[in-house]
Amino acid sequence: MRTTKRFTSQVLERYASTERGLGTKKEYTAWHRVSRGDPSSRGRSHWHLSPLGRHHHLLSDLERCCLLFILALPDLHDCLEQLPMPLDSAPHVLERYGKASPLHLNPGTEQIARELRIRHPRVSSEKSGKLWQMTVDFLVVRWEAKGSLVTQAISVKPEAPLTKRQTEILTIEKEYWSRCGVPWLLFTPALFHQQVRRNLEQIACWLTPSLPPQSLDRAAELVLSDHHRSLRQILAQLGSDKEGPLFAQRHFWQAVHTGRVPLDLRIPIRPTEPISLLSSQEFLDLNPIEAGRSAWI
């Protein structure tokens, strides 16, 4: 019979010794992982293979929803989930991409908690009171003009009212990223249309492997040339060659997810009805992360 694993200082030391929370892109290892060797999360956990070329470790349904919005962002370079925030002073996270100085240090969460007069989280299962390693749910890295990188931190929370202690912990997190010059968003279900979420979850299976941009451009051009057709008719045309229906589904939904075909995702997907399109800006506004929407604490 398996016993429930608990977080202890030894568990956190094991995470650090195996270099969790380090690396970028395919080499990144999340601090909290979905595995039999880790204490379980309260939510339903997921492994999600993304176009970034690795499995993301997600600790709830809402985190998976947030990731689907992240992966739709234009100019996305990387997405680091379950990223540890340093307890002590450390360089900016962009230092690991070679885009920040290793000599400039930002204060860690212990100093920030002390300055805010908020009790820093500790390992609750131990009398020693070892400081807990705080993490942010997602750190998004995007390309900007002239080849520079910009970052955005995202914390994911359900709709339920936050307790005083949850608010205090989020205040430390928000202040940490503010000191780093990184925008911080609080992602909740109130920020997006629930049908958009259902549609994104329905099409997620078609988003990998990632197709070449030129191929998606051609598919989008074919769809937009006559969009007053049903989804079934469009897919039949896209798959009319030897590639078949799987080819058509993957091309169409990746063209939608990347914004090449700005489908109105607020409408349920019905194969026999004509598709409904939005302007490019209206489509981007469906994504709360692209629009910069955030809940309050």
mmCIF file of N, CA and C in Angstrom, residues 6-7 13 22 41 57 77 93 117 119 130 169 244 265:
data_model
loop_
_atom_site.group_PDB
_atom_site.id
_atom_site.type_symbol
_atom_site.label_atom_id
_atom_site.label_comp_id
_atom_site.label_asym_id
_atom_site.label_seq_id
_atom_site.Cartn_x
_atom_site.Cartn_y
_atom_site.Cartn_z
ATOM 1 N N ARG A 6 4.976 13.462 1.546
ATOM 2 C CA ARG A 6 4.854 14.813 2.070
ATOM 3 C C ARG A 6 6.110 15.611 1.744
ATOM 4 N N PHE A 7 5.941 16.916 1.707
ATOM 5 C CA PHE A 7 7.096 17.785 1.484
ATOM 6 C C PHE A 7 7.892 17.897 2.777
ATOM 7 N N GLU A 13 15.693 19.487 -0.792
ATOM 8 C CA GLU A 13 17.125 19.355 -1.074
ATOM 9 C C GLU A 13 17.361 18.431 -2.267
ATOM 10 N N LEU A 22 16.146 24.581 -13.272
ATOM 11 C CA LEU A 22 17.218 25.153 -14.084
ATOM 12 C C LEU A 22 17.004 24.802 -15.554
ATOM 13 N N SER A 41 -0.365 16.718 -6.018
ATOM 14 C CA SER A 41 -0.998 18.029 -5.946
ATOM 15 C C SER A 41 -2.460 17.855 -5.554
ATOM 16 N N HIS A 57 4.691 20.032 -16.936
ATOM 17 C CA HIS A 57 4.120 19.419 -15.742
ATOM 18 C C HIS A 57 3.122 20.394 -15.129
ATOM 19 N N HIS A 77 8.799 32.375 -27.102
ATOM 20 C CA HIS A 77 10.128 31.757 -27.150
ATOM 21 C C HIS A 77 10.251 30.599 -26.166
ATOM 22 N N VAL A 93 16.054 36.312 -14.187
ATOM 23 C CA VAL A 93 15.823 35.035 -14.859
ATOM 24 C C VAL A 93 16.310 35.045 -16.303
ATOM 25 N N ARG A 117 6.933 42.661 5.961
ATOM 26 C CA ARG A 117 6.440 42.213 7.256
ATOM 27 C C ARG A 117 5.372 41.134 7.102
ATOM 28 N N ARG A 119 5.028 36.883 6.996
ATOM 29 C CA ARG A 119 5.723 35.650 7.348
ATOM 30 C C ARG A 119 5.979 34.818 6.085
ATOM 31 N N LYS A 130 11.988 25.085 8.268
ATOM 32 C CA LYS A 130 12.806 25.442 7.096
ATOM 33 C C LYS A 130 11.965 26.234 6.104
ATOM 34 N N ILE A 169 0.857 35.467 0.530
ATOM 35 C CA ILE A 169 1.861 34.754 -0.267
ATOM 36 C C ILE A 169 1.913 35.313 -1.678
ATOM 37 N N GLY A 244 -5.062 13.230 -46.457
ATOM 38 C CA GLY A 244 -6.220 12.728 -45.744
ATOM 39 C C GLY A 244 -6.694 13.605 -44.602
ATOM 40 N N LEU A 265 -13.840 31.576 -31.183
ATOM 41 C CA LEU A 265 -13.823 30.424 -30.280
ATOM 42 C C LEU A 265 -14.855 30.530 -29.166
#
